[in-house]
Coordinates of C-alpha atoms (C1' of nucleotides) in Angstrom, one line a residue:
Chain A
X1 CA 321.0 -130.0 182.1
X2 CA 324.3 -129.6 183.3
X3 CA 325.9 -132.8 184.3
X4 CA 325.2 -133.5 187.7
X5 CA 328.3 -136.1 187.7
X6 CA 331.0 -133.4 188.7
X7 CA 333.2 -133.7 191.5
X8 CA 332.2 -131.1 193.8
X9 CA 328.7 -130.7 195.7
X10 CA 325.2 -132.6 195.9
X11 CA 324.3 -133.1 199.5
X12 CA 327.3 -131.3 201.4
X13 CA 328.1 -132.0 205.0
X14 CA 326.5 -129.0 207.1
X15 CA 322.8 -129.4 206.7
X16 CA 322.0 -127.4 203.5
X17 CA 321.6 -129.9 200.8
X18 CA 322.8 -128.3 197.7
X19 CA 321.2 -128.8 194.2
X20 CA 322.1 -125.3 192.8
X21 CA 322.1 -122.2 194.2
X22 CA 323.3 -121.1 198.2
X23 CA 320.5 -121.3 200.7
X24 CA 321.3 -119.5 203.4
X25 CA 320.6 -120.6 206.8
X26 CA 318.9 -118.6 209.8
X27 CA 322.1 -118.2 211.5
X28 CA 323.9 -117.3 208.8
X29 CA 321.7 -114.4 207.7
X30 CA 321.8 -113.3 211.3
X31 CA 325.6 -112.9 211.2
X32 CA 325.8 -111.4 207.5
X33 CA 323.0 -108.7 208.6
X34 CA 325.1 -108.3 212.1
X35 CA 327.9 -107.6 210.0
X36 CA 326.8 -105.5 207.8
X37 CA 324.8 -103.4 210.5
X38 CA 328.4 -102.6 211.8
X39 CA 329.6 -101.1 208.5
X40 CA 330.9 -103.9 206.7
X41 CA 329.5 -103.1 203.0
X42 CA 332.4 -104.2 200.6
X43 CA 334.4 -106.8 202.3
X44 CA 338.0 -107.4 201.1
X45 CA 339.1 -110.7 199.9
X46 CA 340.3 -111.5 203.3
X47 CA 337.2 -110.4 205.1
X48 CA 335.4 -112.5 202.9
X49 CA 337.5 -115.5 203.7
X50 CA 337.0 -114.8 207.4
X51 CA 333.4 -114.2 207.1
X52 CA 333.2 -117.5 205.1
X53 CA 334.8 -119.5 207.3
X54 CA 332.9 -118.6 210.4
X55 CA 330.0 -118.9 208.5
X56 CA 330.8 -122.4 207.5
X57 CA 329.9 -123.6 211.0
X58 CA 326.5 -123.7 209.9
X59 CA 326.0 -125.2 206.5
X60 CA 327.9 -125.2 203.1
X61 CA 329.0 -121.8 202.0
X62 CA 331.7 -120.4 199.4
X63 CA 333.5 -117.1 199.1
X64 CA 331.2 -115.9 196.4
X65 CA 328.3 -116.4 198.4
X66 CA 329.4 -113.9 201.0
X67 CA 330.7 -111.8 198.3
X68 CA 327.2 -111.9 196.4
X69 CA 325.0 -111.6 199.5
X70 CA 327.0 -108.2 200.1
X71 CA 326.5 -107.0 196.7
X72 CA 322.7 -107.3 196.7
X73 CA 322.0 -106.5 200.5
X74 CA 324.1 -103.1 200.0
X75 CA 322.2 -102.4 196.8
X76 CA 318.9 -103.4 198.0
X77 CA 319.0 -101.9 201.1
X78 CA 320.3 -98.8 198.8
X79 CA 317.0 -98.9 196.8
X80 CA 314.4 -99.7 199.6
X81 CA 316.1 -96.8 201.6
X82 CA 315.2 -94.6 198.4
X83 CA 311.7 -95.8 198.0
X84 CA 310.7 -95.7 201.1
X85 CA 312.1 -92.0 201.6
X86 CA 309.9 -91.6 198.6
X87 CA 307.3 -92.9 200.3
X88 CA 307.4 -91.1 203.3
X89 CA 307.8 -88.1 201.2
X90 CA 305.0 -88.1 199.3
X91 CA 302.5 -89.0 201.7
X92 CA 303.9 -86.2 203.5
X93 CA 303.0 -84.1 200.2
X94 CA 300.0 -85.8 199.6
X95 CA 298.4 -85.0 202.6
X96 CA 299.8 -81.5 203.5
X97 CA 296.4 -79.5 203.8
X98 CA 296.6 -76.1 201.7
X99 CA 296.3 -74.6 205.3
X100 CA 299.3 -76.3 207.5
X101 CA 298.0 -77.9 210.8
X102 CA 297.8 -75.6 214.0
X103 CA 300.9 -76.7 215.9
X104 CA 303.4 -77.3 212.8
X105 CA 307.0 -77.8 214.1
X106 CA 309.1 -75.4 212.7
X107 CA 310.5 -78.4 210.6
X108 CA 307.2 -78.2 208.4
X109 CA 308.0 -76.1 205.6
X110 CA 305.3 -73.7 204.1
X111 CA 304.7 -74.4 200.6
X112 CA 301.8 -72.3 200.1
X113 CA 303.7 -69.1 198.6
X114 CA 306.0 -71.1 196.5
X115 CA 303.8 -73.9 194.8
X116 CA 300.7 -72.5 194.3
X117 CA 301.5 -70.9 190.9
X118 CA 301.5 -74.5 189.5
X119 CA 298.1 -75.4 190.4
X120 CA 296.5 -74.4 187.0
X121 CA 298.4 -75.8 183.8
X122 CA 298.2 -79.6 184.6
X123 CA 296.6 -81.1 181.3
X124 CA 298.3 -84.3 180.0
X125 CA 301.3 -82.7 177.6
X126 CA 302.6 -80.1 180.2
X127 CA 302.2 -82.0 183.4
X128 CA 305.7 -83.6 183.4
X129 CA 307.7 -80.3 183.3
X130 CA 305.4 -79.4 186.2
X131 CA 305.9 -82.6 188.4
X132 CA 309.9 -82.4 187.6
X133 CA 310.1 -78.9 188.9
X134 CA 308.0 -79.5 191.7
X135 CA 310.7 -82.6 193.0
X136 CA 313.6 -80.6 192.1
X137 CA 312.0 -77.9 194.5
X138 CA 311.7 -80.7 197.3
X139 CA 314.6 -82.7 196.9
X140 CA 317.3 -80.5 198.9
X141 CA 315.0 -81.2 202.1
X142 CA 315.1 -84.9 201.6
X143 CA 318.3 -85.1 201.2
X144 CA 318.7 -84.4 204.8
X145 CA 316.5 -87.5 205.8
X146 CA 319.3 -89.8 204.1
X147 CA 322.2 -88.3 206.3
X148 CA 320.2 -88.5 209.6
X149 CA 319.4 -92.2 208.7
X150 CA 322.7 -93.3 207.8
X151 CA 324.2 -91.5 211.2
X152 CA 322.0 -94.1 213.1
X153 CA 324.5 -96.8 212.6
X154 CA 328.2 -96.2 215.0
X155 CA 331.1 -96.8 212.5
X156 CA 333.4 -95.5 214.2
X157 CA 336.4 -97.7 214.6
X158 CA 338.2 -99.2 211.5
X159 CA 337.9 -98.1 207.8
X160 CA 334.7 -99.7 207.8
X161 CA 331.7 -98.3 205.7
X162 CA 334.1 -95.5 204.2
X163 CA 333.0 -96.7 200.7
X164 CA 333.1 -93.2 198.5
X165 CA 335.5 -90.9 200.3
X166 CA 337.0 -89.4 197.2
X167 CA 339.3 -92.5 197.4
X168 CA 342.3 -90.2 196.5
X169 CA 345.1 -89.4 198.6
X170 CA 343.0 -90.3 202.1
X171 CA 344.3 -93.3 203.0
X172 CA 344.2 -92.5 206.8
X173 CA 346.7 -95.0 207.7
X174 CA 344.5 -96.8 210.0
X175 CA 346.1 -99.5 211.6
X176 CA 345.3 -102.5 213.9
X177 CA 343.6 -101.1 217.2
X178 CA 340.4 -102.7 215.9
X179 CA 339.3 -105.0 217.9
X180 CA 335.8 -105.5 218.5
X181 CA 334.1 -102.2 219.7
X182 CA 330.4 -102.8 219.7
X183 CA 330.4 -106.6 219.1
X184 CA 331.6 -109.1 221.7
X185 CA 332.4 -111.5 219.1
X186 CA 335.9 -112.3 218.4
X187 CA 335.8 -112.1 214.5
X188 CA 338.4 -109.5 214.4
X189 CA 337.8 -108.6 210.9
X190 CA 341.5 -107.0 210.4
X191 CA 340.7 -105.0 207.3
X192 CA 344.6 -104.5 206.8
X193 CA 344.9 -103.7 203.6
X194 CA 342.1 -103.0 200.9
X195 CA 342.8 -105.3 198.1
X196 CA 340.3 -104.8 195.0
X197 CA 337.2 -107.0 195.8
X198 CA 338.3 -109.9 193.8
X199 CA 340.3 -112.6 194.7
X200 CA 337.8 -113.8 197.1
X201 CA 335.9 -116.5 195.3
X202 CA 339.0 -118.6 194.7
X203 CA 339.3 -120.4 198.3
X204 CA 336.5 -121.9 199.9
Chain B
X1 CA 350.2 -94.9 199.3
X2 CA 349.6 -98.8 200.1
X3 CA 352.4 -100.4 201.4
X4 CA 354.7 -101.8 198.7
X5 CA 356.2 -104.3 200.5
X6 CA 353.3 -107.0 200.2
X7 CA 354.7 -110.1 199.2
X8 CA 353.5 -110.5 195.6
X9 CA 354.5 -108.8 192.7
X10 CA 357.4 -106.3 192.4
X11 CA 359.3 -107.0 188.5
X12 CA 357.8 -110.4 187.6
X13 CA 360.2 -112.8 185.7
X14 CA 358.5 -111.9 182.2
X15 CA 359.3 -108.9 180.9
X16 CA 356.6 -107.0 182.0
X17 CA 357.9 -105.1 185.3
X18 CA 354.6 -104.8 187.4
X19 CA 354.3 -101.8 189.7
X20 CA 350.8 -101.7 189.8
X21 CA 348.5 -102.6 186.7
X22 CA 349.2 -105.1 183.9
X23 CA 350.7 -103.6 180.6
X24 CA 349.5 -106.2 178.1
X25 CA 352.3 -106.6 175.1
X26 CA 351.3 -106.5 171.7
X27 CA 351.6 -110.6 171.2
X28 CA 349.3 -110.4 174.2
X29 CA 346.7 -108.2 172.6
X30 CA 347.1 -110.1 169.4
X31 CA 345.6 -113.3 170.9
X32 CA 343.4 -111.9 172.8
X33 CA 341.9 -109.9 170.1
X34 CA 342.1 -113.1 167.6
X35 CA 340.2 -115.0 170.5
X36 CA 337.4 -112.2 170.4
X37 CA 337.3 -112.3 166.6
X38 CA 336.8 -115.8 166.6
X39 CA 333.6 -115.5 169.1
X40 CA 334.7 -115.2 172.6
X41 CA 332.9 -112.8 174.9
X42 CA 332.5 -113.8 178.4
X43 CA 334.8 -116.7 178.9
X44 CA 334.6 -119.4 181.2
X45 CA 336.7 -119.6 184.3
X46 CA 338.6 -122.9 182.7
X47 CA 338.7 -120.7 179.4
X48 CA 340.5 -118.2 181.3
X49 CA 342.8 -120.2 182.7
X50 CA 344.1 -121.7 179.7
X51 CA 344.2 -118.4 177.6
X52 CA 345.8 -117.2 180.9
X53 CA 348.2 -119.6 180.6
X54 CA 349.0 -119.4 176.9
X55 CA 349.3 -115.5 177.3
X56 CA 351.6 -115.7 180.4
X57 CA 354.5 -117.0 177.8
X58 CA 354.6 -113.1 176.7
X59 CA 354.8 -111.8 180.1
X60 CA 353.3 -111.9 183.4
X61 CA 349.6 -111.9 183.4
X62 CA 346.8 -113.2 186.1
X63 CA 343.4 -114.4 185.3
X64 CA 341.9 -111.3 186.5
X65 CA 343.7 -109.7 183.7
X66 CA 342.0 -112.0 180.8
X67 CA 338.4 -111.5 182.6
X68 CA 338.9 -107.8 182.6
X69 CA 340.1 -107.7 179.4
X70 CA 337.1 -109.4 177.9
X71 CA 334.6 -107.4 179.7
X72 CA 336.2 -104.4 178.8
X73 CA 336.5 -105.2 175.4
X74 CA 333.0 -106.3 174.9
X75 CA 331.4 -103.2 176.1
X76 CA 333.9 -100.5 174.7
X77 CA 333.7 -102.6 171.3
X78 CA 329.6 -102.6 171.7
X79 CA 329.7 -99.0 172.4
X80 CA 331.9 -97.7 169.5
X81 CA 329.6 -100.0 167.4
X82 CA 326.7 -98.2 168.7
X83 CA 328.1 -94.4 168.1
X84 CA 329.2 -95.9 164.6
X85 CA 326.2 -96.8 163.6
X86 CA 324.7 -93.6 165.1
X87 CA 326.9 -91.6 163.2
X88 CA 326.3 -93.7 159.8
X89 CA 322.7 -93.2 160.4
X90 CA 322.9 -89.5 161.1
X91 CA 324.9 -88.7 158.2
X92 CA 322.8 -90.6 156.0
X93 CA 319.6 -88.8 158.0
X94 CA 321.1 -85.2 157.8
X95 CA 322.4 -85.2 154.5
X96 CA 319.1 -86.4 152.9
X97 CA 317.9 -83.5 150.8
X98 CA 314.0 -83.0 151.1
X99 CA 313.5 -84.2 147.5
X100 CA 315.2 -87.4 147.4
X101 CA 318.3 -87.9 145.0
X102 CA 317.2 -89.3 141.7
X103 CA 318.5 -92.7 141.6
X104 CA 317.7 -93.4 145.3
X105 CA 317.6 -97.3 145.8
X106 CA 314.4 -98.8 147.1
X107 CA 316.0 -99.0 150.7
X108 CA 315.6 -95.2 150.9
X109 CA 312.8 -94.0 153.0
X110 CA 311.0 -91.2 152.7
X111 CA 310.6 -89.0 155.5
X112 CA 308.6 -86.1 154.0
X113 CA 305.1 -86.5 154.8
X114 CA 306.2 -87.8 158.1
X115 CA 308.3 -85.4 159.8
X116 CA 307.6 -82.1 158.5
X117 CA 304.4 -82.0 161.2
X118 CA 306.8 -81.5 163.7
X119 CA 309.1 -78.4 162.1
X120 CA 307.4 -75.8 164.5
X121 CA 307.3 -76.1 168.1
X122 CA 310.9 -75.8 168.4
X123 CA 311.3 -73.7 171.6
X124 CA 313.3 -74.4 174.4
X125 CA 310.6 -75.9 176.8
X126 CA 309.4 -78.5 174.0
X127 CA 312.3 -79.5 172.0
X128 CA 312.9 -82.6 174.0
X129 CA 309.8 -84.4 173.7
X130 CA 309.8 -83.8 169.9
X131 CA 313.3 -84.9 169.8
X132 CA 312.4 -88.2 171.4
X133 CA 309.4 -89.0 169.1
X134 CA 311.3 -88.3 166.2
X135 CA 314.2 -90.5 167.3
X136 CA 311.4 -93.4 168.4
X137 CA 310.4 -93.3 164.6
X138 CA 313.2 -94.4 162.9
X139 CA 315.2 -96.7 165.7
X140 CA 313.0 -99.7 163.7
X141 CA 315.5 -99.1 160.6
X142 CA 318.6 -98.8 162.8
X143 CA 317.9 -102.2 164.2
X144 CA 318.9 -104.1 161.1
X145 CA 322.3 -102.4 160.6
X146 CA 323.2 -104.2 163.8
X147 CA 321.9 -107.1 162.6
X148 CA 324.2 -106.9 159.5
X149 CA 326.9 -105.9 160.9
X150 CA 326.7 -108.9 163.9
X151 CA 326.6 -111.1 161.2
X152 CA 330.0 -110.3 159.8
X153 CA 331.9 -112.4 161.9
X154 CA 332.0 -116.0 161.3
X155 CA 331.3 -117.5 164.4
X156 CA 330.4 -121.1 162.9
X157 CA 331.9 -123.7 165.3
X158 CA 331.7 -124.4 169.1
X159 CA 328.9 -122.5 171.2
X160 CA 331.0 -119.3 171.1
X161 CA 329.2 -116.3 170.9
X162 CA 326.4 -117.9 172.0
X163 CA 325.6 -115.5 175.1
X164 CA 322.1 -115.0 175.0
X165 CA 320.0 -117.5 173.8
X166 CA 317.1 -117.8 176.2
X167 CA 319.6 -119.9 178.2
X168 CA 316.8 -122.2 179.0
X169 CA 316.6 -126.4 177.7
X170 CA 318.8 -125.3 174.7
X171 CA 322.0 -126.9 175.9
X172 CA 322.8 -128.5 172.4
X173 CA 325.2 -130.9 173.3
X174 CA 328.2 -129.4 171.3
X175 CA 331.2 -131.5 172.5
X176 CA 334.6 -131.9 171.3
X177 CA 335.3 -131.8 167.4
X178 CA 336.3 -128.0 168.1
X179 CA 339.7 -128.3 167.0
X180 CA 340.3 -124.5 165.3
X181 CA 338.5 -123.6 162.3
X182 CA 339.9 -120.6 161.4
X183 CA 342.5 -120.0 163.5
X184 CA 345.9 -122.5 163.1
X185 CA 346.7 -122.3 166.5
X186 CA 346.2 -125.5 168.7
X187 CA 345.1 -123.4 171.6
X188 CA 341.9 -125.8 171.9
X189 CA 339.4 -124.2 174.2
X190 CA 337.4 -126.9 175.4
X191 CA 334.3 -125.0 176.6
X192 CA 333.4 -128.1 178.2
X193 CA 330.7 -127.1 180.8
X194 CA 329.8 -123.6 181.0
X195 CA 330.5 -122.4 184.7
X196 CA 329.5 -119.1 185.7
X197 CA 332.0 -116.4 184.9
X198 CA 333.8 -116.4 188.1
X199 CA 336.4 -118.5 190.0
X200 CA 338.7 -117.1 187.2
X201 CA 340.7 -114.8 189.3
X202 CA 341.4 -117.5 192.4
X203 CA 344.0 -119.1 190.6
X204 CA 347.2 -117.4 188.8
Chain C
dG1 C1' 294.6 -129.4 204.2
dC2 C1' 297.0 -129.6 199.9
dA3 C1' 299.0 -128.9 195.5
dA4 C1' 298.7 -126.2 191.4
dA5 C1' 299.3 -121.3 190.5
dT6 C1' 300.9 -117.0 191.3
dT7 C1' 303.9 -113.7 193.5
dA8 C1' 307.6 -112.3 196.3
dA9 C1' 312.7 -112.5 197.6
dT10 C1' 317.1 -113.0 196.8
dG11 C1' 321.0 -115.7 194.8
dA12 C1' 323.5 -115.1 190.6
dT13 C1' 325.1 -112.5 186.0
dT14 C1' 325.6 -109.4 183.2
dT15 C1' 326.1 -104.5 181.7
dA16 C1' 327.1 -100.2 182.2
dT17 C1' 329.4 -96.5 184.9
dT18 C1' 333.2 -94.8 187.0
dC19 C1' 337.7 -94.4 188.7
dA20 C1' 342.5 -93.7 187.8
dA21 C1' 347.2 -95.1 186.0
dG22 C1' 350.2 -94.4 181.9
Chain D
dC1 C1' 342.9 -90.3 175.2
dT2 C1' 343.2 -94.8 175.8
dT3 C1' 342.2 -98.5 179.0
dG4 C1' 343.0 -101.5 183.1
dA5 C1' 340.6 -102.0 187.3
dA6 C1' 336.6 -101.5 190.5
dT7 C1' 331.9 -100.6 191.7
dA8 C1' 326.9 -100.0 191.0
dA9 C1' 322.9 -101.0 187.8
dA10 C1' 320.1 -103.5 185.9
dT11 C1' 318.6 -108.4 184.6
dC12 C1' 318.1 -113.1 184.8
dA13 C1' 316.9 -117.3 187.3
dT14 C1' 315.3 -119.9 191.1
dT15 C1' 314.0 -120.8 195.4
dA16 C1' 310.4 -119.5 199.2
dA17 C1' 305.4 -117.1 200.3
dT18 C1' 301.2 -116.7 199.6
dT19 C1' 296.9 -117.4 197.3
dT20 C1' 293.5 -119.8 194.9
dG21 C1' 290.2 -123.7 193.9
dC22 C1' 289.1 -128.1 195.1

DNA sequence: GCAAATTAATGATTTATTCAAG
DNA sequence: CTTGAATAAATCATTAATTTGC
């Protein structure tokens, strides 16, 4: 289709024969997930450069691959978390008996008084609205789950995982003193400035 | 906020003092819009390079500026077109009397029989559903407007403005013989291959 | 076992939305 | 209010898992 006689790759040195799209090795995935686990979400251009350089030890890779990986991983983790939350919540709702189990901890919410007013009114035309109001009733409690889940990550040091914190006038002036708290590797992501997430794919 | 003492720009040569964001000159806008008018929507990396180089004659500019410009312009043209279409269609609907005007061309649709069944049932709770079904009823006719509007652009020569054409096995092998049909400038966008819209912002 | 056929994952693009400078 | 810049969501496309019939 597209002329294969171009300059760049055909079977790059590493061990990953590259025909079209990047196919990450196990080691590459491991390192990427490790970084993600440490709170890196939208790495800066320099971070991408460093990560790419490191990953190149395991096979051919470009900066844009790293960029795309974080984009996709972040988005798909988010949506997985969302649907997990929903599933958990759903099964909880569906299996909750009309009379709560005897030794229900105080965390259980008692939906008997609040919800039984909607038991009738279940015909096809009006179901939607009822379901919606039903959802809205419980959403506040679900948000706590998200909070707790996010707290599981350490993410104390540098500005990692700051993402959306009003992003105005909250620059916090965090410099150096990063030096790897939970991970023994000396990757030392500098995170000096937060340049827009772009110039990445040039190099490499 | 972010330290201004970095290496790159402060007051670049051109005539456009750059403190933070690109401020396009009139000439730059003109050329960009000209290109857009010729059908360029998502220029390739090479196209962006060439365009940027040309625009640099009028002031400081980077590849990513060109990239963003096309992104934004395309999106905003699209949404403007959409709301224009909606406005046109809306006024047409709203001013259509119950009895059609005497010399109504055959294009007029007669909505008397189809729509008056929804006149009642207009209380606050059920309005939404009725409105939606009402919309769905008329959408098909709107699509024609869009078609016609798009046809207004000439876009005959090279593969410009091909955008979404199944993108599989339809490569059409169009080479050279581009050489400016409606525009006297010898910009000569080569559009040789269609590389992904990325490596752009590296250079420049 | 083993390919062809399906399905699930996921890399790569495009489109929509949001933020913020001027 | 316009629009450059950035991010998130949706979508496309290709590769790997897997199922299935032989």
